[in-house]
Coordinates of C-alpha atoms in Angstrom, one line a residue:
Chain A
M1 CA 128.0 92.1 74.3
A2 CA 126.2 90.9 77.6
Q3 CA 122.5 89.9 77.1
R4 CA 120.0 91.9 79.0
P5 CA 118.9 89.7 82.1
I6 CA 115.6 88.3 82.3
A7 CA 114.2 86.1 85.1
L8 CA 110.8 84.5 86.3
A9 CA 109.7 82.8 89.6
V10 CA 106.4 81.4 90.4
Q11 CA 104.9 80.2 93.8
G12 CA 101.9 78.0 94.4
G13 CA 101.4 78.5 98.0
A14 CA 103.3 78.2 101.3
G15 CA 102.0 76.2 104.4
P16 CA 101.8 72.7 105.9
I17 CA 102.4 71.1 102.5
S18 CA 103.1 67.3 102.9
L19 CA 106.1 65.8 101.0
E20 CA 103.6 63.8 99.2
S21 CA 101.5 66.7 98.0
Y22 CA 104.6 68.6 97.1
K23 CA 105.7 65.7 94.8
R24 CA 102.4 65.4 93.3
N25 CA 102.2 68.9 92.3
R26 CA 105.7 69.8 91.6
P27 CA 105.5 68.8 87.8
A28 CA 102.7 71.2 87.5
I29 CA 105.1 74.0 88.6
G30 CA 107.6 72.8 86.0
E31 CA 104.9 72.8 83.1
I32 CA 103.8 76.3 84.0
L33 CA 107.4 77.6 83.8
G34 CA 107.8 75.5 80.6
K35 CA 105.1 77.5 79.0
T36 CA 105.9 81.0 80.5
A37 CA 109.7 81.1 80.3
P38 CA 109.8 80.8 76.4
M39 CA 107.4 83.8 76.4
L40 CA 109.9 85.9 78.3
V41 CA 112.7 84.6 76.2
D42 CA 110.7 85.8 73.0
G43 CA 110.3 89.3 74.2
A44 CA 107.0 89.3 76.1
S45 CA 106.5 91.8 78.8
A46 CA 106.8 91.0 82.3
M47 CA 103.0 92.0 82.8
Q48 CA 102.1 89.5 80.0
V49 CA 104.2 86.8 81.6
V50 CA 103.1 87.0 85.2
E51 CA 99.4 87.3 84.1
E52 CA 99.9 84.2 81.8
A53 CA 101.7 82.0 84.7
V54 CA 99.0 83.0 87.2
R55 CA 96.2 82.3 84.7
L56 CA 97.9 78.7 84.2
F57 CA 97.7 78.3 88.1
E58 CA 94.2 79.5 88.2
K59 CA 93.1 77.0 85.5
H60 CA 95.0 74.2 87.4
P61 CA 92.8 72.3 89.9
S62 CA 95.4 71.6 92.3
F63 CA 96.2 75.1 93.4
N64 CA 93.8 77.5 95.6
A65 CA 93.0 80.0 92.8
G66 CA 90.5 80.0 90.2
V67 CA 89.5 76.3 89.6
G68 CA 90.4 74.6 92.9
S69 CA 89.6 77.5 95.1
S70 CA 88.8 77.1 98.8
L71 CA 85.3 77.4 100.0
R72 CA 84.1 79.9 102.4
Y73 CA 82.3 79.2 105.5
D74 CA 79.0 79.2 103.7
G75 CA 80.4 76.9 101.1
S76 CA 80.5 79.7 98.3
V77 CA 83.8 80.7 96.5
Q78 CA 85.1 84.3 96.4
L79 CA 88.3 85.3 94.8
D80 CA 91.1 87.9 95.2
A81 CA 93.9 88.8 92.8
T82 CA 96.3 91.7 91.8
I83 CA 98.7 92.6 89.2
M84 CA 101.4 95.5 89.6
D85 CA 103.6 97.0 86.8
G86 CA 107.0 98.1 88.3
S87 CA 107.7 100.4 85.5
T88 CA 104.9 102.6 86.3
V89 CA 104.3 101.5 90.0
M90 CA 100.6 101.0 88.8
G91 CA 98.6 98.0 89.9
A92 CA 95.1 97.0 90.7
G93 CA 93.3 94.3 92.5
V94 CA 89.9 92.6 92.8
G95 CA 88.5 91.3 96.0
A96 CA 85.6 88.9 97.1
V97 CA 84.6 88.5 93.6
S98 CA 82.6 85.5 92.5
G99 CA 82.2 83.6 89.2
V100 CA 85.4 84.7 87.7
L101 CA 87.8 81.9 86.5
Y102 CA 90.6 84.3 85.7
P103 CA 90.8 86.9 88.4
V104 CA 94.4 88.1 87.6
T105 CA 93.0 89.2 84.1
L106 CA 90.1 91.0 85.8
A107 CA 92.6 92.7 88.1
R108 CA 94.5 93.8 84.8
Y109 CA 91.2 95.1 83.4
V110 CA 90.8 97.3 86.6
L111 CA 94.3 98.5 86.0
E112 CA 93.8 99.4 82.3
R113 CA 90.1 100.4 82.1
T114 CA 89.1 102.0 85.3
P115 CA 91.0 104.9 87.4
H116 CA 90.7 102.5 90.6
V117 CA 93.2 100.4 92.3
L118 CA 90.5 98.0 94.2
M119 CA 87.3 96.8 93.1
V120 CA 85.2 94.2 95.1
G121 CA 82.3 92.1 95.4
E122 CA 79.4 91.9 93.2
W123 CA 80.5 95.2 91.4
A124 CA 83.7 93.6 90.4
A125 CA 81.8 90.7 89.0
Q126 CA 79.4 93.1 87.1
F127 CA 82.7 94.8 85.8
A128 CA 83.9 91.5 84.6
R129 CA 80.6 91.0 82.5
E130 CA 81.2 94.6 81.1
C131 CA 84.7 93.6 80.0
G132 CA 83.3 90.6 78.2
M133 CA 84.5 87.9 80.6
E134 CA 82.2 84.9 81.0
L135 CA 81.0 84.3 84.4
V136 CA 80.9 80.8 85.7
A137 CA 79.0 79.0 88.6
D138 CA 80.7 78.3 91.8
E139 CA 80.5 74.6 90.9
E140 CA 82.9 75.0 87.9
L141 CA 85.5 76.4 90.4
I142 CA 85.0 73.9 93.1
V143 CA 87.1 70.5 93.1
P144 CA 86.2 67.5 95.1
E145 CA 89.3 67.7 97.2
R146 CA 88.5 71.3 98.2
R147 CA 84.9 70.5 99.1
R148 CA 85.9 67.6 101.1
L149 CA 88.4 69.8 103.1
W150 CA 85.6 72.1 103.8
E151 CA 83.2 69.3 104.8
R152 CA 85.7 67.8 107.1
K153 CA 86.4 71.2 108.8
L154 CA 82.9 72.0 109.3
A155 CA 82.1 68.5 110.5
A156 CA 85.0 69.3 113.2
K157 CA 83.2 72.3 114.0
E158 CA 86.1 74.5 113.2
T159 CA 85.4 78.3 112.8
P160 CA 87.0 81.1 110.8
E161 CA 89.1 81.9 113.6
D162 CA 90.6 78.5 113.6
Q163 CA 91.7 79.0 109.9
V164 CA 93.7 82.1 110.4
L165 CA 96.8 80.1 111.4
S166 CA 96.4 77.5 108.5
S167 CA 97.8 77.8 105.1
G168 CA 96.7 80.7 103.0
G169 CA 97.3 79.1 99.5
T170 CA 98.1 81.5 96.9
V171 CA 99.6 81.5 93.5
G172 CA 101.9 84.1 92.2
A173 CA 104.6 85.1 89.7
V174 CA 107.3 87.8 89.4
A175 CA 109.1 88.7 86.2
L176 CA 111.9 90.8 84.6
D177 CA 111.6 91.3 81.0
V178 CA 114.1 92.1 78.2
E179 CA 113.3 95.7 78.6
G180 CA 114.1 95.7 82.2
K181 CA 110.8 96.1 83.3
L182 CA 109.4 94.2 86.4
A183 CA 105.9 92.9 87.2
A184 CA 104.4 90.8 89.9
A185 CA 100.9 89.0 90.1
T186 CA 99.0 87.1 92.9
S187 CA 95.7 85.2 93.2
T188 CA 93.9 83.2 95.6
G189 CA 90.7 81.4 96.5
G190 CA 91.2 82.7 100.0
L191 CA 91.1 81.1 103.2
V192 CA 88.9 78.0 103.6
L193 CA 85.9 78.6 105.9
S194 CA 86.6 82.5 105.8
L195 CA 83.7 84.8 106.1
Q196 CA 81.9 86.0 102.9
G197 CA 83.2 89.4 102.1
R198 CA 86.6 88.9 103.6
V199 CA 89.4 90.2 101.5
G200 CA 92.8 88.9 101.9
D201 CA 96.3 90.2 101.1
S202 CA 96.2 88.9 97.4
A203 CA 93.9 91.8 96.7
I204 CA 96.1 94.5 98.3
L205 CA 99.1 96.3 96.8
G206 CA 101.8 96.3 99.4
A207 CA 100.5 93.1 101.1
G208 CA 100.3 90.3 98.6
T209 CA 101.9 91.9 95.7
Y210 CA 104.3 94.8 94.9
A211 CA 106.5 96.0 92.1
D212 CA 108.6 99.1 91.5
A213 CA 111.7 100.0 89.5
H214 CA 113.9 97.8 91.7
S215 CA 112.0 94.5 92.3
A216 CA 108.7 92.7 92.0
V217 CA 107.3 90.6 94.8
S218 CA 104.5 88.0 95.4
C219 CA 103.8 86.8 98.9
T220 CA 101.6 83.8 100.1
G221 CA 100.7 82.5 103.5
V222 CA 98.3 83.9 106.2
G223 CA 96.8 86.8 104.6
E224 CA 95.7 88.7 107.6
S225 CA 99.3 88.6 108.9
I226 CA 100.7 89.6 105.7
M227 CA 98.3 92.5 105.5
R228 CA 99.1 93.7 109.0
V229 CA 103.0 93.9 108.3
L230 CA 102.7 94.8 104.5
M231 CA 104.9 92.1 103.5
A232 CA 105.4 92.7 99.9
K233 CA 106.3 96.3 100.7
V234 CA 108.7 95.3 103.3
C235 CA 110.5 93.1 100.7
A236 CA 110.5 95.7 97.9
D237 CA 111.8 98.3 100.5
A238 CA 114.7 96.1 101.5
V239 CA 115.8 95.9 97.9
V240 CA 115.6 99.6 97.4
N241 CA 117.9 99.7 100.5
G242 CA 120.4 97.6 99.0
M243 CA 119.5 93.9 100.0
S244 CA 119.9 91.0 97.6
P245 CA 116.5 89.6 96.6
Q246 CA 117.3 86.4 98.7
E247 CA 118.1 88.6 101.7
A248 CA 115.0 90.7 101.2
A249 CA 112.7 87.7 100.8
E250 CA 114.2 86.1 104.0
L251 CA 113.6 89.6 105.8
S252 CA 110.2 89.8 104.7
V253 CA 109.3 86.3 105.9
R254 CA 111.1 87.1 109.2
V255 CA 109.2 90.3 109.8
Q256 CA 105.9 88.3 109.3
G257 CA 106.8 85.6 111.5
D258 CA 108.1 87.9 114.4
N259 CA 105.4 90.0 114.5
T260 CA 102.2 88.2 113.5
P261 CA 100.8 84.7 113.7
G262 CA 101.2 81.8 111.1
T263 CA 103.6 81.3 108.1
S264 CA 104.3 82.9 104.7
G265 CA 106.5 82.8 101.8
A266 CA 107.9 85.1 99.4
I267 CA 109.3 85.2 95.7
V268 CA 111.1 88.3 94.4
V269 CA 113.2 89.3 91.3
D270 CA 115.2 92.4 91.1
N271 CA 116.1 94.6 88.1
R272 CA 119.3 92.8 87.5
G273 CA 117.4 89.3 87.1
A274 CA 118.6 88.1 90.7
L275 CA 115.9 86.1 92.4
G276 CA 114.9 85.5 96.2
L277 CA 112.6 82.8 97.3
A278 CA 111.9 82.4 101.0
Y279 CA 109.3 80.8 103.5
N280 CA 108.9 79.9 107.2
S281 CA 106.4 77.4 106.6
E282 CA 107.0 73.6 106.0
N283 CA 107.3 74.0 102.3
M284 CA 106.3 76.2 99.4
Y285 CA 105.4 75.3 96.0
R286 CA 108.0 77.2 93.8
G287 CA 110.1 77.3 90.8
Y288 CA 112.1 79.7 88.7
F289 CA 113.6 80.4 85.3
T290 CA 116.9 82.2 84.4
P291 CA 118.8 81.9 81.1
A292 CA 121.8 80.5 83.0
E293 CA 119.9 77.7 84.8
G294 CA 116.8 77.2 82.7
V295 CA 113.7 75.9 84.4
V296 CA 114.4 75.0 88.1
V297 CA 111.8 73.4 90.3
P298 CA 113.4 72.4 93.7
E299 CA 113.1 68.5 94.7
Chain B
M1 CA 107.9 113.3 138.3
A2 CA 107.3 113.9 134.7
Q3 CA 103.7 113.2 133.5
R4 CA 103.4 110.6 130.8
P5 CA 103.0 112.2 127.4
I6 CA 99.6 112.2 125.6
A7 CA 98.8 113.7 122.3
L8 CA 95.8 113.7 119.7
A9 CA 95.8 115.0 116.2
V10 CA 92.8 114.8 113.6
Q11 CA 92.3 115.5 109.9
G12 CA 89.1 116.2 108.1
G13 CA 90.5 116.1 104.5
A14 CA 93.2 117.7 102.3
G15 CA 92.7 118.9 98.8
P16 CA 91.6 122.1 97.0
I17 CA 89.9 123.6 100.1
S18 CA 89.1 127.3 99.6
L19 CA 89.8 129.7 102.6
E20 CA 86.1 130.3 102.9
S21 CA 85.4 126.6 103.3
Y22 CA 88.2 126.2 105.7
K23 CA 87.1 129.2 107.9
R24 CA 83.6 127.8 107.9
N25 CA 84.5 124.3 109.0
R26 CA 87.3 125.2 111.3
P27 CA 85.2 125.4 114.4
A28 CA 84.0 121.9 114.0
I29 CA 87.6 120.7 114.3
G30 CA 87.9 122.5 117.5
E31 CA 84.6 121.2 118.9
I32 CA 85.8 117.6 118.0
L33 CA 89.1 118.0 119.7
G34 CA 87.3 119.9 122.6
K35 CA 85.2 116.6 123.1
T36 CA 88.0 114.1 122.7
A37 CA 90.9 115.7 124.2
P38 CA 89.4 115.4 127.7
M39 CA 88.8 111.8 127.2
L40 CA 92.5 111.3 126.6
V41 CA 93.2 113.4 129.7
D42 CA 90.9 111.2 131.7
G43 CA 92.7 108.1 130.7
A44 CA 90.6 106.6 127.8
S45 CA 92.6 104.4 125.5
A46 CA 94.1 105.8 122.2
M47 CA 91.7 103.3 120.4
Q48 CA 88.6 104.9 122.2
V49 CA 89.6 108.4 121.3
V50 CA 90.5 108.0 117.7
E51 CA 87.2 105.9 117.3
E52 CA 85.1 108.8 119.1
A53 CA 86.9 111.5 117.1
V54 CA 86.3 109.8 113.7
R55 CA 82.6 109.1 114.8
L56 CA 82.1 112.9 115.5
F57 CA 83.4 113.4 111.9
E58 CA 81.3 110.8 110.5
K59 CA 78.2 112.4 112.3
H60 CA 79.2 115.9 111.0
P61 CA 77.6 116.8 107.5
S62 CA 80.5 119.0 106.5
F63 CA 83.0 116.2 106.1
N64 CA 83.3 113.2 103.7
A65 CA 82.5 110.5 105.9
G66 CA 79.2 109.0 107.3
V67 CA 76.6 111.8 107.0
G68 CA 78.0 114.1 104.3
S69 CA 79.6 111.5 102.0
S70 CA 80.5 111.8 98.5
L71 CA 78.0 110.2 95.8
R72 CA 79.3 107.5 93.6
Y73 CA 78.8 107.6 90.0
D74 CA 75.4 106.0 90.0
G75 CA 74.3 108.4 93.0
S76 CA 74.8 105.7 95.8
V77 CA 76.9 106.0 98.9
Q78 CA 79.5 103.4 99.9
L79 CA 81.9 103.9 102.7
D80 CA 85.6 102.7 103.6
A81 CA 87.0 102.8 107.2
T82 CA 89.9 101.5 109.2
I83 CA 91.1 101.4 112.8
M84 CA 94.5 100.1 114.1
D85 CA 95.9 99.6 117.4
G86 CA 99.7 100.3 117.6
S87 CA 100.2 98.2 120.6
T88 CA 99.1 94.9 118.9
V89 CA 99.9 96.1 115.2
M90 CA 96.3 94.7 114.7
G91 CA 93.8 96.7 112.7
A92 CA 91.0 96.2 110.4
G93 CA 88.7 97.9 107.8
V94 CA 85.6 97.8 105.8
G95 CA 85.2 98.7 102.1
A96 CA 82.4 99.7 99.8
V97 CA 79.8 99.3 102.6
S98 CA 76.4 101.0 102.5
G99 CA 74.0 102.2 105.1
V100 CA 76.4 102.4 107.9
L101 CA 76.5 105.8 109.7
Y102 CA 79.6 104.9 111.8
P103 CA 81.9 102.9 109.6
V104 CA 84.8 103.3 112.0
T105 CA 82.8 101.5 114.6
L106 CA 82.1 98.6 112.1
A107 CA 85.8 98.4 111.4
R108 CA 86.5 98.1 115.2
Y109 CA 83.9 95.2 115.2
V110 CA 85.7 93.5 112.3
L111 CA 88.9 93.7 114.4
E112 CA 87.4 92.5 117.6
R113 CA 84.8 90.1 116.5
T114 CA 86.2 88.5 113.4
P115 CA 89.8 86.9 112.4
H116 CA 89.7 89.1 109.3
V117 CA 91.4 92.4 108.4
L118 CA 89.3 93.6 105.5
M119 CA 85.5 92.9 105.0
V120 CA 83.6 94.5 102.0
G121 CA 80.3 95.2 100.4
E122 CA 77.0 93.7 101.2
W123 CA 78.7 91.3 103.5
A124 CA 80.1 94.0 105.7
A125 CA 76.6 95.5 106.0
Q126 CA 75.3 92.2 106.9
F127 CA 77.8 91.8 109.6
A128 CA 76.8 95.3 110.7
R129 CA 73.4 94.2 111.1
E130 CA 74.6 91.0 113.1
C131 CA 76.5 93.4 115.4
G132 CA 73.3 95.2 116.2
M133 CA 74.1 98.3 114.2
E134 CA 71.2 100.0 112.6
L135 CA 71.3 100.5 108.9
V136 CA 70.2 103.6 107.4
A137 CA 69.1 104.6 103.8
D138 CA 71.6 106.4 101.5
E139 CA 69.4 109.4 101.8
E140 CA 70.3 109.7 105.7
L141 CA 73.9 110.0 104.6
I142 CA 73.5 112.5 101.7
V143 CA 73.5 116.3 102.4
P144 CA 72.5 118.7 99.7
E145 CA 75.8 120.1 99.0
R146 CA 77.1 116.6 98.2
R147 CA 74.2 116.0 96.0
R148 CA 74.8 119.3 94.1
L149 CA 78.3 118.6 93.5
W150 CA 77.5 115.1 92.0
E151 CA 74.7 116.7 90.0
R152 CA 77.1 119.5 88.7
K153 CA 79.8 117.0 87.8
L154 CA 77.5 114.6 85.9
A155 CA 76.0 117.6 84.1
A156 CA 79.6 118.6 83.1
K157 CA 80.1 115.0 81.9
E158 CA 82.7 114.3 84.1
T159 CA 83.8 110.6 84.5
P160 CA 85.3 108.6 87.3
E161 CA 88.8 109.2 85.6
D162 CA 88.4 112.9 86.1
Q163 CA 88.0 112.6 89.7
V164 CA 91.0 110.8 90.4
L165 CA 93.0 114.0 90.6
S166 CA 90.5 115.9 92.7
S167 CA 90.4 115.9 96.5
G168 CA 90.0 112.7 98.3
G169 CA 88.3 114.0 101.4
T170 CA 88.8 111.7 104.5
V171 CA 88.6 112.0 108.2
G172 CA 91.0 110.6 110.6
A173 CA 92.5 110.7 114.0
V174 CA 95.7 109.6 115.8
A175 CA 96.4 109.4 119.4
L176 CA 98.9 108.4 122.1
D177 CA 97.4 107.6 125.4
V178 CA 98.6 107.6 129.1
E179 CA 99.5 104.0 129.0
G180 CA 101.7 104.8 126.1
K181 CA 99.7 103.1 123.3
L182 CA 99.1 104.4 119.9
A183 CA 96.1 104.2 117.6
A184 CA 94.9 105.6 114.3
A185 CA 91.6 105.6 112.5
T186 CA 90.3 106.8 109.1
S187 CA 86.9 107.1 107.4
T188 CA 85.7 108.4 104.1
G189 CA 82.6 108.5 101.8
G190 CA 85.2 108.0 99.1
L191 CA 85.7 109.7 95.7
V192 CA 82.6 111.7 94.0
L193 CA 81.7 109.8 90.9
S194 CA 83.8 106.7 91.6
L195 CA 82.4 103.3 90.5
Q196 CA 80.5 101.3 92.8
G197 CA 82.7 98.6 94.5
R198 CA 85.7 100.8 94.3
V199 CA 87.6 100.5 97.7
G200 CA 90.1 103.4 98.5
D201 CA 93.0 103.8 100.9
S202 CA 90.9 104.5 103.9
A203 CA 90.1 100.8 104.0
I204 CA 93.5 99.6 103.8
L205 CA 96.2 99.1 106.4
G206 CA 99.4 100.8 105.5
A207 CA 97.6 103.0 102.8
G208 CA 95.3 105.4 104.6
T209 CA 96.1 104.2 108.3
Y210 CA 98.9 102.6 110.2
A211 CA 99.9 102.1 113.8
D212 CA 102.6 100.2 115.5
A213 CA 104.7 100.7 118.6
H214 CA 106.4 103.8 117.3
S215 CA 103.8 105.8 115.7
A216 CA 100.2 106.1 114.6
V217 CA 99.3 107.7 111.0
S218 CA 96.1 108.7 109.2
C219 CA 96.3 109.8 105.5
T220 CA 94.0 111.7 103.4
G221 CA 94.2 112.6 99.6
V222 CA 93.8 110.9 96.4
G223 CA 93.1 107.4 97.3
E224 CA 94.6 105.4 94.5
S225 CA 97.9 107.2 94.9
I226 CA 98.1 106.6 98.5
M227 CA 97.4 103.0 97.8
R228 CA 100.1 102.7 95.3
V229 CA 102.9 104.2 97.5
L230 CA 101.5 102.7 100.8
M231 CA 101.7 106.1 102.3
A232 CA 100.9 105.4 106.0
K233 CA 103.4 102.7 106.0
V234 CA 106.0 105.0 104.5
C235 CA 105.3 107.5 107.3
A236 CA 105.5 104.8 110.0
D237 CA 108.7 103.3 108.9
A238 CA 110.4 106.9 108.7
V239 CA 109.6 107.1 112.5
V240 CA 111.1 103.7 113.1
N241 CA 114.0 104.8 111.1
G242 CA 114.6 107.8 113.5
M243 CA 112.8 110.7 111.7
S244 CA 110.6 113.1 113.9
P245 CA 106.8 112.8 113.2
Q246 CA 106.9 116.1 111.3
E247 CA 109.8 114.8 109.0
A248 CA 108.0 111.7 108.5
A249 CA 104.9 113.2 107.7
E250 CA 106.5 115.5 105.1
L251 CA 108.5 112.6 103.7
S252 CA 105.4 110.6 103.1
V253 CA 103.6 113.5 101.4
R254 CA 106.8 113.9 99.3
V255 CA 106.8 110.3 98.2
Q256 CA 103.1 110.5 97.4
G257 CA 103.6 113.6 95.3
D258 CA 106.9 112.6 93.6
N259 CA 105.7 109.2 92.5
T260 CA 101.8 109.4 91.8
P261 CA 99.2 111.9 90.8
G262 CA 97.3 114.2 92.8
T263 CA 97.8 115.4 96.5
S264 CA 97.6 114.2 100.0
G265 CA 98.2 115.0 103.7
A266 CA 99.1 113.0 106.8
I267 CA 98.9 113.2 110.6
V268 CA 101.1 111.3 112.8
V269 CA 102.0 110.9 116.4
D270 CA 105.0 109.2 117.9
N271 CA 105.2 107.2 121.2
R272 CA 106.6 110.3 123.0
G273 CA 103.8 112.6 122.0
A274 CA 105.4 114.4 119.3
L275 CA 103.1 115.2 116.3
G276 CA 103.5 115.7 112.6
L277 CA 100.9 117.4 110.3
A278 CA 101.9 117.8 106.4
Y279 CA 100.2 118.3 103.2
N280 CA 101.0 119.0 99.5
S281 CA 97.4 120.3 98.6
E282 CA 96.1 123.8 99.2
N283 CA 94.9 123.1 102.5
M284 CA 94.0 120.3 105.1
Y285 CA 91.4 120.5 107.8
R286 CA 93.5 119.7 111.0
G287 CA 94.1 120.3 114.5
Y288 CA 95.7 118.7 117.5
F289 CA 95.9 118.6 121.2
T290 CA 98.9 118.5 123.6
P291 CA 98.8 119.0 127.4
A292 CA 101.3 121.8 126.8
E293 CA 99.5 123.6 124.1
G294 CA 95.9 122.7 124.6
V295 CA 93.7 122.4 121.6
V296 CA 95.3 124.0 118.4
V297 CA 93.3 124.5 115.2
P298 CA 95.4 126.5 112.8
E299 CA 94.1 129.7 111.4

């Protein structure tokens, strides 16, 4: 009897990633997959696995989400995240929320405990408190490397406008579980030097994250461009229309690149466990797990 | 020589609208078209015309946008709006912003004066001030009828959950101008009794509003459902794939109704001036203008 397929892919951001940075952070991708792939094998739901994978990214200081988030123009930190359950086509997000170490979990609380799809700003933080989440000061989310980048860009008199073509820096995960259910999650500290109150693609169903009965998708890159083309929805619709996940990921990246500025990447898994990973930037932090190949993190 | 086609459609919300309400508010639709159709005839851009049509709705106390907005659970008013230019596939929105009488104009400022696609909460209000917009107290946006509805629902111990299946109540406009450019705009006071910080479809490109080189779309109805299916993008994609605007509007409404709770409506215009108007609710405030038919407001 054939085993039911399962699969997991993660991304830690696409953009102008140097080979040195890629090599330095590559082991973290392997560790995150090493912790979450066994959950999937042991029967955890796709929703549990993508949430945990994104939490591990959020906790890791090297990626632009949770600890290690980008600083806004004014030096503050505001976070976006989404999670979506393909089996119900229900998802939710939080946008421009401060003080939350695990925004992906807050997005899950919005999904489970409110009738809403998007909660933003101070009210999302207040809701986090009501859910029993401990809020932290910006200082606990800011790492020296991100602060230096912010200081360097301010000193160079760069503006929010200058950043839109630079790397988004997002983390995300997509999974197919043993019950055949799909889920996707995405989280980000947003764009360095962006204006306070800016919400990017990682908070928006259809932009940074989408999941339905056919596939689950997480996108990364220039948020404003991803929002204008609805990149995750483009990818998911391509799978519905018969493309393989790899073809769909490549199509969605091409649609972004052909129609809007900047670069992007996408990871996608379909309901048979086939994976797609594509990007039009220099590189994308990425890796995946399938029972046949085990954990794979490209060199 | 054939004249270049122009066309305009507006919607003032779909839902459980009584025949009495429909008849009472029908003249306002005619007045709004009577003021904006001549602009289009005189050569105004689609962006100018959809903004002005939505501003007239926002100013009118009978529609759930600007003056006449729904009250949140706590009695406050927070507004969502978007505007999108099909000729550039660029758009922007504001979400959960208070004190702004004309949120559609603030959305245009986000589009023109920031590199961002979505600005929310107090920061969007601060940006409005920086743009020279006068902020008003909630009291100036609340009309007695909306306050009574809120009081009645609170007295009946209804919750935010109870409202998700009720009418969204949105206003919107789509237009094709003499230069062949398309634009769409949508604005709302949101869902009565919704939680503060909730952002709905009217703030999101691809959900409540979309425009590209082929069509411009504005949707209304249950925001959370529209956000999950990306209803405006579904409609716009259907036009790209060869459907007539009417077929596309009907498809998008069907996709919403088949996959998510509640009801919705859509208005769409394509780049040849053909219109589509569809809804699966009891009724939808709506009307349109074409040079051949003049201003039409269905009985």
